Short mmCIF file of C-alpha atoms and ligand atoms in Angstrom, two decimals:
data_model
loop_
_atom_site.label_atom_id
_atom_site.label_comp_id
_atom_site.label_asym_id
_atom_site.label_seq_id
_atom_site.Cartn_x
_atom_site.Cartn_y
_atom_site.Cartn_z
CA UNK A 1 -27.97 -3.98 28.63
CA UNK A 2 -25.55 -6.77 28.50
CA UNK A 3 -25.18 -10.41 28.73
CA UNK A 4 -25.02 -12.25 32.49
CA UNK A 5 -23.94 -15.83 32.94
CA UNK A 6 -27.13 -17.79 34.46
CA UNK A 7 -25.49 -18.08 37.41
CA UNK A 8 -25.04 -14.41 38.34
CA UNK A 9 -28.74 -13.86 37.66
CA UNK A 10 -30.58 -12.44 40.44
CA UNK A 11 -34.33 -12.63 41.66
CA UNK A 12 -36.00 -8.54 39.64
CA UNK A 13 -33.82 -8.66 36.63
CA UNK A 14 -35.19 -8.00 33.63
CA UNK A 15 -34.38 -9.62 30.50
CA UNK A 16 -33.92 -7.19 27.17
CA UNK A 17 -34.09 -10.26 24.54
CA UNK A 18 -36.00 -12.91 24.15
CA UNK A 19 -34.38 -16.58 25.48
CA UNK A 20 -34.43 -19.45 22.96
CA UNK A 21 -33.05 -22.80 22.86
CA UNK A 22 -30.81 -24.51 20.44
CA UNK A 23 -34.13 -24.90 17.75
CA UNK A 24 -34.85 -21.56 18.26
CA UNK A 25 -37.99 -22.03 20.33
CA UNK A 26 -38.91 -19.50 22.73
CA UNK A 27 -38.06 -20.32 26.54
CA UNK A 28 -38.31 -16.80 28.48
CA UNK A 29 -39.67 -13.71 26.28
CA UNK A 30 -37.84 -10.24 26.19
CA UNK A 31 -39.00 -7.71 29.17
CA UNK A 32 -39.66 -10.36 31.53
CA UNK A 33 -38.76 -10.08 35.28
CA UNK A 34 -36.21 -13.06 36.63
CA UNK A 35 -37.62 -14.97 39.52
CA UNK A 36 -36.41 -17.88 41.00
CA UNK A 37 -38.55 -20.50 38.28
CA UNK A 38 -37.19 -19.13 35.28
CA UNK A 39 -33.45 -19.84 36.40
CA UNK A 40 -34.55 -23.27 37.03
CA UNK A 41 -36.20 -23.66 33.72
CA UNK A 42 -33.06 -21.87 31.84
CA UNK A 43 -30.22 -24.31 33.69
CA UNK A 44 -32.56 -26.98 32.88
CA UNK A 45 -32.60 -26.87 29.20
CA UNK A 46 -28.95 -25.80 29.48
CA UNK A 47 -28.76 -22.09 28.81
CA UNK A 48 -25.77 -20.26 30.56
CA UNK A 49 -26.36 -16.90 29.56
CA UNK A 50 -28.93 -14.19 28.73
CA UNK A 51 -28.82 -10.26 27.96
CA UNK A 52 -30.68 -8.23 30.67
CA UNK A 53 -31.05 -4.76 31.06
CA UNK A 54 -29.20 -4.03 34.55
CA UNK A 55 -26.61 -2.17 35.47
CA UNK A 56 -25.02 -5.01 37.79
CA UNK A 57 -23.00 -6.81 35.22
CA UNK A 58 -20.12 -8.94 35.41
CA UNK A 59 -17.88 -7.42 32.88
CA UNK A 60 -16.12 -4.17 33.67
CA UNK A 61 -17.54 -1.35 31.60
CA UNK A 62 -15.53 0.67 30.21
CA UNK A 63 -16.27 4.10 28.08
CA UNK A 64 -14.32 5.51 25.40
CA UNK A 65 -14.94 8.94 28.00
CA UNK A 66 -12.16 6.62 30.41
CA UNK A 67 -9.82 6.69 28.02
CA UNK A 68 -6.44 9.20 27.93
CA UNK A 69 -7.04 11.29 25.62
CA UNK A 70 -3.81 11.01 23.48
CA UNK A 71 -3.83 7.18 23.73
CA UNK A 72 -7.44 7.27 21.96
CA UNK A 73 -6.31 9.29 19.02
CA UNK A 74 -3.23 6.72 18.34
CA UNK A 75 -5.98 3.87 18.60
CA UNK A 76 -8.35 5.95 16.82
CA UNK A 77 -5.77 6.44 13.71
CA UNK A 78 -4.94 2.76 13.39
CA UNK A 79 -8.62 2.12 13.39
CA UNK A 80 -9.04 4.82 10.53
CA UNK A 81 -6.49 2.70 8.67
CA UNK A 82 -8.06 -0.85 9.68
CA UNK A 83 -11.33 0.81 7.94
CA UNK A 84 -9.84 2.47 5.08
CA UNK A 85 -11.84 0.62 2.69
CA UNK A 86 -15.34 0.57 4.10
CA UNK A 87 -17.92 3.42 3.78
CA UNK A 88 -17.28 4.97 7.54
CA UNK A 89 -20.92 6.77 6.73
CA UNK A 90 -23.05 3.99 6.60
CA UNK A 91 -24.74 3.15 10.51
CA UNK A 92 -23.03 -0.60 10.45
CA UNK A 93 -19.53 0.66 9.92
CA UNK A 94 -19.62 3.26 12.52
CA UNK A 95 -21.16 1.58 15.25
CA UNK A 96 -18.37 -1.47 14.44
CA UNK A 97 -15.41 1.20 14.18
CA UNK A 98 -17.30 2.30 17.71
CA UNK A 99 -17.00 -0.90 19.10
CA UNK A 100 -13.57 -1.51 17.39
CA UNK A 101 -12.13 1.34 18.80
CA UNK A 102 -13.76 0.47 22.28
CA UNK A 103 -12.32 -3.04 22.37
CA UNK A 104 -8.60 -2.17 21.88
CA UNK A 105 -8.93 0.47 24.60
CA UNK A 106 -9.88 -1.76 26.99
CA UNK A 107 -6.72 -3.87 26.32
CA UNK A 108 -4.86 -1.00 25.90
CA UNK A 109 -3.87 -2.44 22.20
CA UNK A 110 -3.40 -0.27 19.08
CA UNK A 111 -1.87 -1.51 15.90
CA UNK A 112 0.17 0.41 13.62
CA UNK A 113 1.17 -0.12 9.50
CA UNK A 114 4.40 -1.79 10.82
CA UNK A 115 2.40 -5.25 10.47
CA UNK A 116 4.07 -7.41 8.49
CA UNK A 117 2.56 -10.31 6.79
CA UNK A 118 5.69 -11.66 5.09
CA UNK A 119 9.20 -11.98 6.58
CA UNK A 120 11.13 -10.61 4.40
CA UNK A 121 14.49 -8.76 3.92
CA UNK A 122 13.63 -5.06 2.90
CA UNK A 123 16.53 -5.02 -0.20
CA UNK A 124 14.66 -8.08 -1.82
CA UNK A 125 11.14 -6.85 -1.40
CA UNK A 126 11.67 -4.46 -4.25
CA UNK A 127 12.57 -7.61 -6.13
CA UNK A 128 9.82 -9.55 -5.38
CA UNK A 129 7.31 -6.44 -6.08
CA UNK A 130 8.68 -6.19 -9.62
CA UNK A 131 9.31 -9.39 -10.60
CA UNK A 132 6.27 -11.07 -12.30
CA UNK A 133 8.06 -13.88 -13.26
CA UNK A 134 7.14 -17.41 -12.47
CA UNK A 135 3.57 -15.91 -11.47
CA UNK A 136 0.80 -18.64 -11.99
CA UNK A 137 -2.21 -18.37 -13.85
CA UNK A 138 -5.28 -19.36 -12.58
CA UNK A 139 -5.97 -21.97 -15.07
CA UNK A 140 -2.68 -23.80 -13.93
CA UNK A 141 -3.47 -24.03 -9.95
CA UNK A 142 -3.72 -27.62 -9.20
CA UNK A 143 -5.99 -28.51 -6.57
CA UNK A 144 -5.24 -31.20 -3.97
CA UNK A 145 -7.10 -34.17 -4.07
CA UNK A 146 -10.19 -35.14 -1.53
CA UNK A 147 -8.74 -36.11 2.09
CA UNK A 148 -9.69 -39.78 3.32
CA UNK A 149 -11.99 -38.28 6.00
CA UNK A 150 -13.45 -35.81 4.07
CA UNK A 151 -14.63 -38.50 1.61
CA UNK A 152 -15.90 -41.09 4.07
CA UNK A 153 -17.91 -38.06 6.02
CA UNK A 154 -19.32 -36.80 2.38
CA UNK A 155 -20.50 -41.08 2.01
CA UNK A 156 -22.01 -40.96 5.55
CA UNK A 157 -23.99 -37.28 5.08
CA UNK A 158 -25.18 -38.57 1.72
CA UNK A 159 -26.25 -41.95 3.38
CA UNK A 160 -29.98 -41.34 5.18
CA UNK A 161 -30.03 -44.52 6.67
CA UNK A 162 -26.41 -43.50 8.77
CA UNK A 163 -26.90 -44.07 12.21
CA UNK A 164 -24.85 -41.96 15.06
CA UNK A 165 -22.31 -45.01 15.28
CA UNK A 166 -21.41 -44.91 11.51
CA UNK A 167 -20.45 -41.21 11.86
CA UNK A 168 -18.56 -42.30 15.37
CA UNK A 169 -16.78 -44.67 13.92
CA UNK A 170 -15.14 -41.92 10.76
CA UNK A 171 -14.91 -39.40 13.51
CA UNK A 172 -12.70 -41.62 15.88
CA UNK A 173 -10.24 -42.83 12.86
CA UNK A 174 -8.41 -39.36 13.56
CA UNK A 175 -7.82 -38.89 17.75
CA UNK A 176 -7.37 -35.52 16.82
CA UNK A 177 -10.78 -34.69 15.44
CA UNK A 178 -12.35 -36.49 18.44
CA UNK A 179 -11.04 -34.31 20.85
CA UNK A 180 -11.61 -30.94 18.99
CA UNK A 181 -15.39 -31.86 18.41
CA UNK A 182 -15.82 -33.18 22.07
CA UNK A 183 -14.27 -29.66 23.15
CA UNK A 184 -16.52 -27.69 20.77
CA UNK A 185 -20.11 -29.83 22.12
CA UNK A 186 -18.66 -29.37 25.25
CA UNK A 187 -18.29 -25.64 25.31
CA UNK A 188 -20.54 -22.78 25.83
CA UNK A 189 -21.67 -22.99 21.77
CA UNK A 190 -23.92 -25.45 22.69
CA UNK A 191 -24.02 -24.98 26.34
CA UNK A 192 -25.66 -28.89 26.93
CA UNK A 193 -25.81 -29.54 31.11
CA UNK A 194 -24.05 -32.28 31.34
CA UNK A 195 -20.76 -33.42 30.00
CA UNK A 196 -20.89 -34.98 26.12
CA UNK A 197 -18.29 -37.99 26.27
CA UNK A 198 -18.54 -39.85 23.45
CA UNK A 199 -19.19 -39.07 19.38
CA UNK A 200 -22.17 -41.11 18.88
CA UNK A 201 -23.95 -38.72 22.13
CA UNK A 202 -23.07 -35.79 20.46
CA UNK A 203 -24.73 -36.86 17.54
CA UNK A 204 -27.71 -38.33 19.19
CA UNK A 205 -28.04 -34.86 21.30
CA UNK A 206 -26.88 -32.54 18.29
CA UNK A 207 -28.15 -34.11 15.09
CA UNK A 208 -26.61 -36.06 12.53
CA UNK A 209 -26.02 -32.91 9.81
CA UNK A 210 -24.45 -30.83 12.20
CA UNK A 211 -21.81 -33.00 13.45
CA UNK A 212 -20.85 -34.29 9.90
CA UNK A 213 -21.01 -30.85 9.01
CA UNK A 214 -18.55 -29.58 11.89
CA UNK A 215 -15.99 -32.46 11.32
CA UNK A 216 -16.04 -31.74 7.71
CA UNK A 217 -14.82 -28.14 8.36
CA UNK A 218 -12.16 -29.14 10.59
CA UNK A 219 -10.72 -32.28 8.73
CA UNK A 220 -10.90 -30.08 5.46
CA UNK A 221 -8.96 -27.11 6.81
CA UNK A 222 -6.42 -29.38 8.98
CA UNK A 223 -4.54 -30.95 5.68
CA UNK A 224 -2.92 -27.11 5.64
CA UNK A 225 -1.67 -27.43 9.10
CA UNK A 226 1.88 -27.16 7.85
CA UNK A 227 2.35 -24.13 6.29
CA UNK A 228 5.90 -22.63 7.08
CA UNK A 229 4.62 -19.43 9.34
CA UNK A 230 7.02 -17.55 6.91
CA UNK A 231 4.30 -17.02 4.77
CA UNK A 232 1.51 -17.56 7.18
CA UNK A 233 1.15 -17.84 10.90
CA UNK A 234 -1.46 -21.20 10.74
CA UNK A 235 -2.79 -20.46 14.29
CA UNK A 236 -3.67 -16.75 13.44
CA UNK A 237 -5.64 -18.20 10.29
CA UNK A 238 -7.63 -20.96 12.17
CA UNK A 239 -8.28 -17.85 14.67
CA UNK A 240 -9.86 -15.70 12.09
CA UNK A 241 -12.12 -19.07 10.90
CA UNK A 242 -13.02 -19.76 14.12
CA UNK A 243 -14.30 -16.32 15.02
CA UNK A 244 -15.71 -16.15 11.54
CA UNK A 245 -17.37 -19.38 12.28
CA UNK A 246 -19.01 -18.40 15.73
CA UNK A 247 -19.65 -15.11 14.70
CA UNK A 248 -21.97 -17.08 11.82
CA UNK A 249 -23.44 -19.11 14.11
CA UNK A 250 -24.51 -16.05 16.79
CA UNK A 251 -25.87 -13.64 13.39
CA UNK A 252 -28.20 -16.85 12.74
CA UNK A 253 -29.81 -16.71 15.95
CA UNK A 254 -30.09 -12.70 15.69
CA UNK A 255 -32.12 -13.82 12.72
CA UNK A 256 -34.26 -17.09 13.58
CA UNK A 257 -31.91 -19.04 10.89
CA UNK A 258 -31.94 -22.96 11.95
CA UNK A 259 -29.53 -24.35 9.98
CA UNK A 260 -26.45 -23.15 11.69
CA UNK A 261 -24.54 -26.26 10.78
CA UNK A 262 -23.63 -25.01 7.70
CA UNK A 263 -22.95 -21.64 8.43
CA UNK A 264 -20.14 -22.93 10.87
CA UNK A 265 -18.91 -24.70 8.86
CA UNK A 266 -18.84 -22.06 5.88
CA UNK A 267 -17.32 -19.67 8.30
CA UNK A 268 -14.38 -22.16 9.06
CA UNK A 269 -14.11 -22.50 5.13
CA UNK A 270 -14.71 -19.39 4.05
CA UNK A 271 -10.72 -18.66 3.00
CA UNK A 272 -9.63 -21.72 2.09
CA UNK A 273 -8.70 -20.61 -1.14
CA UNK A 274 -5.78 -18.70 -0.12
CA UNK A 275 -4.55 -21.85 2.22
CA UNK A 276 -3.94 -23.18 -1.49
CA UNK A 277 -2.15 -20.31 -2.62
CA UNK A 278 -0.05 -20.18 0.96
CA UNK A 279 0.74 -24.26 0.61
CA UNK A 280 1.28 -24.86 -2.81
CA UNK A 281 2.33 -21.66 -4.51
CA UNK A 282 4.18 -19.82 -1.44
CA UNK A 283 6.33 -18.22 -3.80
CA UNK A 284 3.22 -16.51 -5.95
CA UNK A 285 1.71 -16.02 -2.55
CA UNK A 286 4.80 -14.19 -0.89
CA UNK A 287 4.15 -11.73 -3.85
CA UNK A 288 0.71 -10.98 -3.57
CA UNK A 289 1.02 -10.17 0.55
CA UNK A 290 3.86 -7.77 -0.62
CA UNK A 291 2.12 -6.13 -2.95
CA UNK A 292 -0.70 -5.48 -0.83
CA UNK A 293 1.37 -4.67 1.77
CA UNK A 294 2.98 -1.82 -0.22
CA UNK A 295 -0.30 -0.84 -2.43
CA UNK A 296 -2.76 -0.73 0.61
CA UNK A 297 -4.74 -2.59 -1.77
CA UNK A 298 -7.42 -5.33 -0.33
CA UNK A 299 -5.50 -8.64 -0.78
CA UNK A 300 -8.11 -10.25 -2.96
CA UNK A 301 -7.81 -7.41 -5.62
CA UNK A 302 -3.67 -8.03 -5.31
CA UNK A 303 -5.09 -11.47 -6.56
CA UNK A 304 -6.82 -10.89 -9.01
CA UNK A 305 -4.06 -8.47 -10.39
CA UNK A 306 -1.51 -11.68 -9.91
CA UNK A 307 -3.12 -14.69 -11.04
CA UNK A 308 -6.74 -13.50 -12.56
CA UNK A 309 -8.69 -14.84 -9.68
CA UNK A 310 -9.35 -14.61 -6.26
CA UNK A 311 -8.81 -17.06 -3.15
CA UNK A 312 -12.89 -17.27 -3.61
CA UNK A 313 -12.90 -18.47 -6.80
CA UNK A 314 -10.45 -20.93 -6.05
CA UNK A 315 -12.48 -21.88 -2.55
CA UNK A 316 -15.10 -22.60 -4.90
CA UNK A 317 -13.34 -24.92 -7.23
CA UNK A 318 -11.56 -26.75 -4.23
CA UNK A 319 -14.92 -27.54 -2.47
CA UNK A 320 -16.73 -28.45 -5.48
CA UNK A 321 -13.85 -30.95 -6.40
CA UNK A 322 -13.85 -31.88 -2.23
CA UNK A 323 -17.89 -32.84 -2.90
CA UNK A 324 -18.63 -30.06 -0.40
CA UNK A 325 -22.47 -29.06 -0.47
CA UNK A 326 -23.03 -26.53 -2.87
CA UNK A 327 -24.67 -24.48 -0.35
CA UNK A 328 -21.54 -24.29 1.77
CA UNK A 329 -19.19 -23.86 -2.03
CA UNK A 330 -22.08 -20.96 -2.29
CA UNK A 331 -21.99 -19.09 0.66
CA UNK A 332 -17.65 -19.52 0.11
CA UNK A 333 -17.47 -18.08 -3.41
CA UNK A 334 -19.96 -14.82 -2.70
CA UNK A 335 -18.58 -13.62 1.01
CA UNK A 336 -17.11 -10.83 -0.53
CA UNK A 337 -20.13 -9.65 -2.50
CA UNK A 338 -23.21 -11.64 -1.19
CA UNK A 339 -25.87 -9.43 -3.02
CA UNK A 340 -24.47 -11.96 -6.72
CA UNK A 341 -25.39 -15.30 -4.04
CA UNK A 342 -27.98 -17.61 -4.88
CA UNK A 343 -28.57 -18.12 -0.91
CA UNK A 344 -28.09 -13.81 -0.07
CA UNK A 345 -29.31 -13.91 3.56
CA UNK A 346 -26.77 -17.15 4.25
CA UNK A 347 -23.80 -15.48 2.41
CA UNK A 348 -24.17 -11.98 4.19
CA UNK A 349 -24.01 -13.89 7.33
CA UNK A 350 -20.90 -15.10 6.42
CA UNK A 351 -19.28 -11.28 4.86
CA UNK A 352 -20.53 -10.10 8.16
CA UNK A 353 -19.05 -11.93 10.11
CA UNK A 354 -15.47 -11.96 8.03
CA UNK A 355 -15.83 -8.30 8.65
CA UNK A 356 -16.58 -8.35 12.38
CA UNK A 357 -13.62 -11.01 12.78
CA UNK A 358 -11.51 -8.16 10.61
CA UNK A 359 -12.51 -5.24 13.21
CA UNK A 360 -12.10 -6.97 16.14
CA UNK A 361 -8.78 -8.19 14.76
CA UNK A 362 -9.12 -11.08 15.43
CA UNK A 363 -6.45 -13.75 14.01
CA UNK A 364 -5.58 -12.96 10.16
CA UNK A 365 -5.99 -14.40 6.82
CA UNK A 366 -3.55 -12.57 4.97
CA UNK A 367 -6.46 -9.59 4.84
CA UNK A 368 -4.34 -6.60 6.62
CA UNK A 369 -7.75 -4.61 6.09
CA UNK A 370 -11.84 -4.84 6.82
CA UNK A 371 -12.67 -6.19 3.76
CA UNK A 372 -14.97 -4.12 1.23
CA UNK A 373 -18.64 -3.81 2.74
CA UNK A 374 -21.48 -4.96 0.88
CA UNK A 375 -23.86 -2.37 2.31
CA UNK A 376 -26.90 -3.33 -0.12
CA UNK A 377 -26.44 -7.17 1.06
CA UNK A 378 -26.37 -6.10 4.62
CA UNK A 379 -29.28 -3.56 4.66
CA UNK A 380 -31.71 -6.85 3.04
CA UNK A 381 -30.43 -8.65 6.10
CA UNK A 382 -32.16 -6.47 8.35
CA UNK A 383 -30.08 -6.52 11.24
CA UNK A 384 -29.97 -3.54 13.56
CA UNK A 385 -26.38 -2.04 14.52
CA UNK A 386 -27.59 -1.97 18.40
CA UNK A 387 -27.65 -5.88 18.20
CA UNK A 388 -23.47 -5.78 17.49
CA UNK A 389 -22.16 -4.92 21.12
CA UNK A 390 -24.24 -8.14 22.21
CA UNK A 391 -23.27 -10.18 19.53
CA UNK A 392 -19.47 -9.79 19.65
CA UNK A 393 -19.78 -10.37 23.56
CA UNK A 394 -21.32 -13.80 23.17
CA UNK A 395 -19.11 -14.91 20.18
CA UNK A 396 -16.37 -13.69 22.03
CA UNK A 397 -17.52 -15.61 25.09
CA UNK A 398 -18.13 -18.73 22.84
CA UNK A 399 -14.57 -18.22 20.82
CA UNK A 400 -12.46 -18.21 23.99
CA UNK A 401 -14.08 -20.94 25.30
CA UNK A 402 -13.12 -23.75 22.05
CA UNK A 403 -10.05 -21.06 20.94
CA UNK A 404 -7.26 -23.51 22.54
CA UNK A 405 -8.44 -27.03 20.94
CA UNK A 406 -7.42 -25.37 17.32
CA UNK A 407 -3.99 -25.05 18.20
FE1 FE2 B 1 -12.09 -13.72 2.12
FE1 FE2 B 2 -11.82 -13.83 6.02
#
């Protein structure tokens, strides 16, 4: 089983999930043999791939059986380490530490502990482990006021009466946030036939919440742009969003879930608490990734230890001061323990998908580990481990194909 672009698809295959479009209704049904019709009818409403069962794909396969020996164990160690704080017993974790393990052999890539978050001289790290001077406390973190887009977009969601032009004409204020939401309607994500040119089309074509929604996320994460890559490397963070983000958005239709919109866009959010720490307190923050760094501690518990909270807590606070919907500031605050969410199934979406991002290594936050697994969340979710190899194939097909217009 795997996916096949539409293209590729020839006349016998047979298809091992069930085709939908972008409202979830059912095009093609699961077990059905491809003729020529049903590639018409899957171009036509813009589909460009499927999952088929056929052995005729066009990725190369490899097996873990392919692999040296000795260059297996090395990547099979680093994994160990990458998972040291999730339950390597539960059925999830070992089919993702699987497929972890299966997706740095094929780029030949293992990691080691000689990561380093922070560049730093080794005589002063001592220092900065011991010193708890000057640390802030979470009471004192000031919080940076709402950006001008942010605000206008929060007017023009709240507004029913906004037409497509009114959100056009906040969109095209910033050139930048034009082009990045033309790329992402453009791409494979929403995989529409023909070319989107303008704003006002995409919202016309896409709907009204979900473009607000998208340039929301991107105008609220791009005021941290210039963080020194001493402390953070921005590109690697907007990575791990992203793939959080898509990886969201591809769980939701595993699970019939409509509003993707604001998954996305809680993806792309869901850290944004440390981007506070990391821009306005880089000195606390340098701390904290040491610490971690030398405890092997999850970074949100070196936190909590150095300021009493962690980067969800203040997530939460920024949003709610940002006007953010509380169901976005919801699924933010509980993606590290989703069972406490008021919204569970929406904020195990997101922990999932931080934790696929985390295995797959893909981009960083800080987070040198898979974060803590919230295995009670997950099993209410329902979602069957032999659904993962397919999932991170399409979100990885959908990430490299809007990856480029983040930089
Ligand atoms: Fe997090
Ligand atoms: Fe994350």
């Amino acid at each position: 089983m795997g996916i096949i672009l539409v293209n590729r698809l020839k006349e016998n295959m047979v298809l091992s999930e069930d085709v939908r479009d972008l409202n979830t209704r059912l095009l093609l049904a699961k077990d059905l043999k491809i003729q020529s019709k049903h590639v018409r009818i899957l171009k036509m409403w813009g589909i460009t791939e499927v999952n088929v069962v056929t052995d005729e794909l066009d990725y190369e396969e490899t097996t873990i059986k392919e692999i040296d020996p000795e260059s297996l164990e090395r990547i099979e160690e680093s994994t160990k380490y990458l998972f040291h704080h999730v339950d390597l017993e539960h059925p999830a974790m070992q089919e993702l530490f699987r497929l972890s393990v299966l997706s740095k052999s094929r780029h030949d890539i293992y990691k080691t502990d000689k990561k380093k978050m922070v560049d730093i001289v080794e005589d002063s790290k001592e220092k900065l482990i011991s010193d708890l001077r000057n640390n802030i406390a979470y009471k004192k973190i000031k919080l940076p006021g709402i950006p001008s887009t942010v605000f206008e977009l929060n007017e023009v969601i709240a507004n029913t009466s906004a037409s497509a032009d009114d959100i056009a004409r906040v969109v095209s204020k910033s050139p930048s946030l034009t082009a990045i939401l033309l790329q992402i309607v453009n791409s494979s994500v929403y995989a529409f036939p023909t070319k989107i040119d303008t704003i006002s089309r995409a919202v016309t074509l896409i709907g009204t919440q979900e473009i607000s929604g998208l340039a929301l996320g991107i105008s609220a994460i791009s005021i941290f742009k210039d963080i020194p890559e001493d402390i953070i490397d921005m590109h690697l963070f907007l990575k791990h969003s992203l793939a959080c983000a898509i990886i969201s958005r591809v769980l939701c239709a595993y699970k019939n879930i409509t509003q993707t919109e604001q998954l996305f866009v809680s993806g792309l959010l869901h850290d944004i608490g440390r981007l506070i720490l990391y821009k306005y307190y880089p000195e606390q923050a340098k701390k904290i990734l040491i610490r971690a760094e030398s405890s092997k501690e999850l970074l949100h518990q070196e936190e909590k230890k150095g300021i009493g909270c962690k980067h969800t807590d203040i997530g939460r606070d920024l949003l709610k001061k940002w006007r953010i919907p509380f169901s976005i500031e919801n699924n933010v605050f509980y993606h590290h323990n989703p069972s406490s969410a008021n919204n569970q199934t929406h904020a195990t979406i997101i922990h999932f998908a931080d934790i696929i991002a985390h295995s797959l290594e893909i981009g960083t936050s800080g987070e040198r580990f898979v974060p803590n697994f919230d295995h009670k969340a997950f099993d209410s979710l329902g979602l069957s481990p032999s659904c993962f190899d397919s999932v991170i194939r399409l979100a990885t097909h959908q990430f490299d194909a809007i990856e480029s217009s983040f930089k």
